[in-house]
Amino acid sequence: MKETIISVKSLVKIYTMGDVEVHALRGVNVDIRQGDFVAIMGKSGSGKSTFMNILGCLDVPTRGQYMLDGVDVSSLTKDQLANLRNRKIGFVFQSFNLLSRTTAIENVELPLLYNKKISSKEMLERSLNALEAVGLSDRGHHFPNQLSGGEQQRVAIARSLVNDPVVILADEPTGNLDTRTSLEVMAIFQKLNRKGITVVIVTHEPDIAAFTSRNITFRDGRIIRAIDVESPRIASEELLTMPVTVEDEV
Ligand SMILES: Nc1ncnc2c1ncn2[C@@H]1O[C@H](COP(=O)(O)OP(=O)(O)OP(=O)(O)O)[C@@H](O)[C@H]1O
Ligand SMILES: [Mg+2]
C-alpha cells in the first residue's frame, strides 16, 4: 500500500463577505497517495480552486482536518505554513506566473532563494537539472517573451520541481494552451509522475483528465464522484501520431 501524502477530512471553507457567506467547500473527504496522478473536475464555482489553495497551504480551511505528508497543517502558524509550502509543494498556474525580466534559469531558481544553505553553484545546477527534466536545456537563457506558451508552462513546471516537492499542484495548467501544447504539458506531467512524483491538476476538460489515473469531480463544494481511470491515455504516444493541424500554426 502506498503512503498517503494528502489526507483531508470534513474540510469546510466559508468565505464571509459582509453579511454574505459563501459555502465554497461543504465537507470534503479525500486521501491522495504517493504516486497518484489526480484530475480535479467540476463546473465553474464548484470549489476546485478553493480546494487546491488549501492543499497548497495558500489558504486555510474554516473547519476540518488537513494532513500533508504526516504534518497536521491546521495547527501551524503563518510562518510554519510558508515554510511547509516552500519545502513540500510545487505550484503551476494557468497563466504561468513567470517573472518577465528574468531568464528561464533564474525563474526556476526562485524557490531556492528562500533556502540560505544552498550555494549559487548548486542553485544553478538544480535549475539546469529541472529544465532538462522538462526538455528545455537549450532555452535557459531565454526570457519568457522569447518562449512559446507551452515552453513558458514547462519553465513553470521546472520551477515547481526544483525544491523536490512531495506534490505538484496545478490549477488549469493547460487552460491557456492549444491542443498540441496541452499534450506536451501532459506528457511532461506523466513523465514526472512515472518517476514517482504525485501530481494533482484541475481541469475542465475530460480529454485532459483522461491522461491522469484518478478523476475526482466536485459539485457545490462536495465530491460527487471519484473514479480510477482504467487505462489512462499516453500523451507522448499521441504526440507522435498527432497530425499537424491549422490550430497549431496560428
Ligand atoms: N476569495 C473569495 N471570496 C469570496 N468568495 C469566493 C472567493 N474565492 C472563491 N469564492 C467563491 O467560492 C465558490 C468556489 O470558487 P472556486 O474558485 O473554488 O471555484 P472553481 O471550481 O475553481 O471555479 P472555476 O472553474 O471557475 O475556476 C464560488 O462561489 C466563488 O464565487
Ligand atoms: Mg478555479
Tab-separated table of C-alpha atoms and ligand atoms in Angstrom:
chain	number	residue	atom	x	y	z
A	1	MET	CA	0.000	0.000	0.000
A	2	LYS	CA	1.433	3.372	-0.995
A	3	GLU	CA	1.920	6.106	1.563
A	4	THR	CA	-0.862	8.677	1.968
A	5	ILE	CA	0.553	12.130	1.247
A	6	ILE	CA	-2.596	14.206	1.474
A	7	SER	CA	-5.432	13.347	3.823
A	8	VAL	CA	-8.397	15.665	4.083
A	9	LYS	CA	-11.333	15.131	6.456
A	10	SER	CA	-14.605	17.076	6.694
A	11	LEU	CA	-12.980	20.078	5.040
A	12	VAL	CA	-15.174	23.183	5.084
A	13	LYS	CA	-14.415	26.601	3.633
A	14	ILE	CA	-16.776	29.514	4.111
A	15	TYR	CA	-15.895	32.885	2.652
A	16	THR	CA	-17.541	35.740	4.514
A	17	MET	CA	-18.177	38.956	2.631
A	18	GLY	CA	-20.071	41.421	4.776
A	19	ASP	CA	-23.336	39.696	5.644
A	20	VAL	CA	-23.000	37.109	2.911
A	21	GLU	CA	-21.491	33.674	3.477
A	22	VAL	CA	-20.265	31.629	0.527
A	23	HIS	CA	-20.001	27.929	1.318
A	24	ALA	CA	-17.231	27.024	-1.108
A	25	LEU	CA	-16.401	23.620	0.451
A	26	ARG	CA	-19.077	21.727	2.382
A	27	GLY	CA	-17.302	18.744	3.904
A	28	VAL	CA	-14.668	17.243	1.617
A	29	ASN	CA	-13.020	13.910	2.428
A	30	VAL	CA	-10.219	12.528	0.298
A	31	ASP	CA	-6.885	10.716	0.519
A	32	ILE	CA	-4.192	11.154	-2.114
A	33	ARG	CA	-1.360	8.636	-2.161
A	34	GLN	CA	2.271	8.841	-3.181
A	35	GLY	CA	2.490	8.472	-6.950
A	36	ASP	CA	-1.144	9.330	-7.677
A	37	PHE	CA	-1.949	11.479	-10.700
A	38	VAL	CA	-5.285	13.132	-9.931
A	39	ALA	CA	-7.542	15.359	-12.020
A	40	ILE	CA	-9.985	17.577	-10.122
A	41	MET	CA	-13.024	18.330	-12.253
A	42	GLY	CA	-16.359	20.098	-11.878
A	43	LYS	CA	-18.306	23.123	-13.043
A	44	SER	CA	-17.188	26.702	-12.515
A	45	GLY	CA	-17.738	27.711	-8.887
A	46	SER	CA	-17.806	24.130	-7.557
A	47	GLY	CA	-14.842	24.745	-5.235
A	48	LYS	CA	-11.869	23.361	-7.184
A	49	SER	CA	-9.528	26.328	-6.762
A	50	THR	CA	-10.562	26.796	-3.156
A	51	PHE	CA	-9.632	23.165	-2.542
A	52	MET	CA	-6.293	23.487	-4.366
A	53	ASN	CA	-5.404	26.669	-2.481
A	54	ILE	CA	-5.948	24.874	0.812
A	55	LEU	CA	-3.940	21.838	-0.350
A	56	GLY	CA	-1.172	24.235	-1.337
A	57	CYS	CA	-1.212	25.988	2.061
A	58	LEU	CA	-2.059	29.269	0.310
A	59	ASP	CA	-5.294	29.417	2.295
A	60	VAL	CA	-6.639	27.768	5.445
A	61	PRO	CA	-9.927	25.889	5.888
A	62	THR	CA	-12.744	27.182	8.093
A	63	ARG	CA	-13.129	23.710	9.636
A	64	GLY	CA	-11.835	20.206	9.119
A	65	GLN	CA	-8.503	18.448	9.051
A	66	TYR	CA	-5.685	18.512	6.529
A	67	MET	CA	-2.646	16.267	6.943
A	68	LEU	CA	0.202	16.853	4.462
A	69	ASP	CA	2.996	14.283	4.487
A	70	GLY	CA	2.297	13.487	8.145
A	71	VAL	CA	2.019	17.125	9.284
A	72	ASP	CA	-1.257	18.476	10.701
A	73	VAL	CA	-1.467	21.673	8.682
A	74	SER	CA	-4.288	23.231	10.716
A	75	SER	CA	-2.033	23.557	13.760
A	76	LEU	CA	0.638	25.646	12.024
A	77	THR	CA	1.446	29.353	12.272
A	78	LYS	CA	1.692	31.538	9.157
A	79	ASP	CA	5.488	31.242	9.054
A	80	GLN	CA	5.381	27.481	9.502
A	81	LEU	CA	2.815	27.267	6.704
A	82	ALA	CA	5.041	29.274	4.371
A	83	ASN	CA	7.963	27.056	5.230
A	84	LEU	CA	5.975	23.860	4.646
A	85	ARG	CA	4.685	25.237	1.357
A	86	ASN	CA	8.166	26.051	0.182
A	87	ARG	CA	9.622	22.660	1.086
A	88	LYS	CA	6.835	20.291	0.100
A	89	ILE	CA	4.729	21.845	-2.647
A	90	GLY	CA	5.321	22.798	-6.256
A	91	PHE	CA	2.800	25.091	-7.943
A	92	VAL	CA	1.893	25.502	-11.581
A	93	PHE	CA	-0.639	28.168	-12.590
A	94	GLN	CA	-2.844	28.582	-15.636
A	95	SER	CA	-1.135	31.856	-16.526
A	96	PHE	CA	2.445	30.554	-15.938
A	97	ASN	CA	3.334	33.413	-13.492
A	98	LEU	CA	6.930	33.776	-14.665
A	99	LEU	CA	8.923	36.935	-13.945
A	100	SER	CA	9.227	38.708	-17.278
A	101	ARG	CA	12.632	40.363	-16.836
A	102	THR	CA	14.232	37.161	-15.646
A	103	THR	CA	15.661	34.285	-17.677
A	104	ALA	CA	14.276	30.747	-17.593
A	105	ILE	CA	17.217	29.627	-15.417
A	106	GLU	CA	16.611	32.434	-12.912
A	107	ASN	CA	12.847	31.850	-12.854
A	108	VAL	CA	13.444	28.220	-11.965
A	109	GLU	CA	15.949	29.206	-9.252
A	110	LEU	CA	13.423	31.454	-7.495
A	111	PRO	CA	12.008	28.943	-4.980
A	112	LEU	CA	15.589	28.147	-3.893
A	113	LEU	CA	16.311	31.733	-2.853
A	114	TYR	CA	14.428	31.131	0.412
A	115	ASN	CA	16.908	28.432	1.334
A	116	LYS	CA	20.017	30.173	2.621
A	117	LYS	CA	22.007	26.941	2.795
A	118	ILE	CA	22.150	26.478	-0.970
A	119	SER	CA	25.149	27.959	-2.808
A	120	SER	CA	24.675	29.806	-6.090
A	121	LYS	CA	26.530	26.995	-7.850
A	122	GLU	CA	24.103	24.398	-6.510
A	123	MET	CA	21.159	26.653	-7.401
A	124	LEU	CA	22.326	26.791	-10.996
A	125	GLU	CA	22.871	23.033	-11.113
A	126	ARG	CA	19.431	22.307	-9.747
A	127	SER	CA	17.814	24.793	-12.104
A	128	LEU	CA	19.556	23.240	-15.109
A	129	ASN	CA	18.512	19.743	-13.981
A	130	ALA	CA	14.892	20.840	-13.643
A	131	LEU	CA	14.970	22.484	-17.088
A	132	GLU	CA	16.421	19.285	-18.508
A	133	ALA	CA	13.593	17.286	-16.929
A	134	VAL	CA	11.087	19.329	-18.943
A	135	GLY	CA	13.140	19.216	-22.157
A	136	LEU	CA	14.284	22.840	-22.106
A	137	SER	CA	18.040	22.548	-21.604
A	138	ASP	CA	18.627	24.774	-24.608
A	139	ARG	CA	16.292	27.574	-23.501
A	140	GLY	CA	17.810	28.506	-20.144
A	141	HIS	CA	18.950	31.980	-21.201
A	142	HIS	CA	15.671	32.934	-22.854
A	143	PHE	CA	13.330	35.444	-21.264
A	144	PRO	CA	9.625	34.499	-21.017
A	145	ASN	CA	8.678	36.631	-24.049
A	146	GLN	CA	11.226	34.667	-26.084
A	147	LEU	CA	9.421	31.396	-25.328
A	148	SER	CA	6.189	29.878	-26.651
A	149	GLY	CA	3.239	29.417	-24.300
A	150	GLY	CA	3.986	25.716	-23.939
A	151	GLU	CA	7.659	26.426	-23.234
A	152	GLN	CA	6.713	29.021	-20.618
A	153	GLN	CA	4.483	26.465	-18.923
A	154	ARG	CA	7.346	23.958	-18.996
A	155	VAL	CA	9.609	26.536	-17.302
A	156	ALA	CA	6.876	26.909	-14.675
A	157	ILE	CA	6.819	23.136	-14.225
A	158	ALA	CA	10.630	23.130	-13.861
A	159	ARG	CA	10.271	25.839	-11.207
A	160	SER	CA	7.689	23.718	-9.373
A	161	LEU	CA	10.128	20.781	-9.393
A	162	VAL	CA	13.288	22.469	-8.223
A	163	ASN	CA	12.621	22.005	-4.500
A	164	ASP	CA	11.878	18.262	-4.813
A	165	PRO	CA	8.290	18.715	-3.630
A	166	VAL	CA	6.170	15.811	-2.371
A	167	VAL	CA	3.357	17.007	-4.604
A	168	ILE	CA	2.882	19.254	-7.642
A	169	LEU	CA	-0.412	21.186	-7.687
A	170	ALA	CA	-1.525	22.691	-10.977
A	171	ASP	CA	-4.741	24.742	-11.363
A	172	GLU	CA	-5.800	24.507	-15.034
A	173	PRO	CA	-2.233	24.163	-16.348
A	174	THR	CA	-3.445	23.673	-19.926
A	175	GLY	CA	-6.180	26.324	-19.758
A	176	ASN	CA	-4.236	28.794	-21.925
A	177	LEU	CA	-2.720	26.271	-24.315
A	178	ASP	CA	-3.780	24.793	-27.675
A	179	THR	CA	-4.336	21.062	-28.159
A	180	ARG	CA	-0.818	20.059	-29.131
A	181	THR	CA	0.848	22.169	-26.459
A	182	SER	CA	-1.563	20.785	-23.854
A	183	LEU	CA	-0.481	17.296	-24.895
A	184	GLU	CA	3.170	18.288	-24.477
A	185	VAL	CA	2.487	19.551	-20.977
A	186	MET	CA	0.528	16.394	-20.088
A	187	ALA	CA	3.418	14.281	-21.452
A	188	ILE	CA	5.731	16.041	-19.001
A	189	PHE	CA	3.399	15.540	-16.061
A	190	GLN	CA	3.090	11.851	-16.994
A	191	LYS	CA	6.869	11.517	-17.185
A	192	LEU	CA	7.329	13.133	-13.768
A	193	ASN	CA	4.524	11.004	-12.352
A	194	ARG	CA	6.197	7.817	-13.667
A	195	LYS	CA	9.271	8.854	-11.677
A	196	GLY	CA	7.072	8.797	-8.563
A	197	ILE	CA	6.042	12.438	-8.199
A	198	THR	CA	2.465	12.946	-7.035
A	199	VAL	CA	0.563	15.332	-9.300
A	200	VAL	CA	-2.836	16.990	-8.792
A	201	ILE	CA	-4.285	19.107	-11.592
A	202	VAL	CA	-7.554	20.974	-12.041
A	203	THR	CA	-9.095	20.732	-15.477
A	204	HIS	CA	-12.443	21.420	-17.110
A	205	GLU	CA	-11.671	19.093	-19.981
A	206	PRO	CA	-12.451	15.365	-19.857
A	207	ASP	CA	-9.887	14.965	-22.670
A	208	ILE	CA	-7.162	16.201	-20.330
A	209	ALA	CA	-8.423	14.259	-17.304
A	210	ALA	CA	-8.113	11.095	-19.428
A	211	PHE	CA	-4.313	11.342	-19.108
A	212	THR	CA	-4.457	11.078	-15.314
A	213	SER	CA	-5.086	7.940	-13.262
A	214	ARG	CA	-7.807	9.230	-10.937
A	215	ASN	CA	-10.659	11.662	-11.586
A	216	ILE	CA	-12.393	13.477	-8.729
A	217	THR	CA	-15.463	15.569	-9.511
A	218	PHE	CA	-16.709	18.443	-7.359
A	219	ARG	CA	-20.220	19.853	-7.300
A	220	ASP	CA	-21.351	22.655	-4.986
A	221	GLY	CA	-18.404	22.205	-2.643
A	222	ARG	CA	-18.637	18.431	-2.357
A	223	ILE	CA	-17.002	15.485	-4.073
A	224	ILE	CA	-19.726	13.718	-6.026
A	225	ARG	CA	-17.574	11.215	-7.890
A	226	ALA	CA	-14.103	9.691	-7.571
A	227	ILE	CA	-13.001	7.075	-10.069
A	228	ASP	CA	-9.798	5.336	-11.079
A	229	VAL	CA	-9.089	5.695	-14.792
A	230	GLU	CA	-8.844	2.160	-16.249
A	231	SER	CA	-6.193	2.833	-18.852
A	232	PRO	CA	-5.042	6.439	-18.979
A	233	ARG	CA	-4.186	7.865	-22.393
A	234	ILE	CA	-0.465	8.264	-23.021
A	235	ALA	CA	0.393	11.780	-24.130
A	236	SER	CA	3.859	11.098	-25.548
A	237	GLU	CA	2.453	8.406	-27.867
A	238	GLU	CA	-0.411	10.586	-29.038
A	239	LEU	CA	2.008	13.413	-29.797
A	240	LEU	CA	3.920	11.154	-32.177
A	241	THR	CA	0.840	10.328	-34.207
A	242	MET	CA	-0.905	13.685	-33.998
A	243	PRO	CA	-1.398	15.314	-37.394
A	244	VAL	CA	-0.293	18.915	-37.715
A	245	THR	CA	-3.497	20.971	-37.809
A	246	VAL	CA	-4.265	24.539	-38.688
A	247	GLU	CA	-4.753	25.276	-34.984
A	248	ASP	CA	-1.066	24.573	-34.336
A	249	GLU	CA	0.052	27.034	-36.980
A	250	VAL	CA	-1.860	30.075	-35.803
B	1	LIG	N1	-11.868	34.937	-2.087
B	1	LIG	C1	-13.172	34.649	-2.185
B	1	LIG	N2	-14.103	35.361	-1.517
B	1	LIG	C2	-15.411	35.059	-1.596
B	1	LIG	N3	-15.907	34.053	-2.335
B	1	LIG	C3	-15.039	33.314	-3.051
B	1	LIG	C4	-13.623	33.564	-3.006
B	1	LIG	N4	-12.995	32.668	-3.806
B	1	LIG	C5	-13.974	31.899	-4.320
B	1	LIG	N5	-15.201	32.273	-3.865
B	1	LIG	C6	-16.495	31.620	-4.171
B	1	LIG	O1	-16.401	30.264	-3.758
B	1	LIG	C7	-17.016	29.403	-4.724
B	1	LIG	C8	-15.974	28.405	-5.242
B	1	LIG	O2	-15.000	29.122	-6.004
B	1	LIG	P1	-13.734	28.422	-6.675
B	1	LIG	O3	-12.850	29.498	-7.172
B	1	LIG	O4	-13.161	27.451	-5.718
B	1	LIG	O5	-14.432	27.640	-7.889
B	1	LIG	P2	-13.779	26.811	-9.097
B	1	LIG	O6	-14.396	25.450	-9.067
B	1	LIG	O7	-12.295	26.897	-9.053
B	1	LIG	O8	-14.339	27.584	-10.377
B	1	LIG	P3	-13.630	27.870	-11.824
B	1	LIG	O9	-13.787	26.595	-12.591
B	1	LIG	O10	-14.472	28.979	-12.393
B	1	LIG	O11	-12.214	28.260	-11.612
B	1	LIG	C9	-17.590	30.322	-5.795
B	1	LIG	O12	-18.954	30.514	-5.492
B	1	LIG	C10	-16.816	31.604	-5.650
B	1	LIG	O13	-17.583	32.699	-6.048
B	2	MG	MG	-10.838	27.787	-10.322
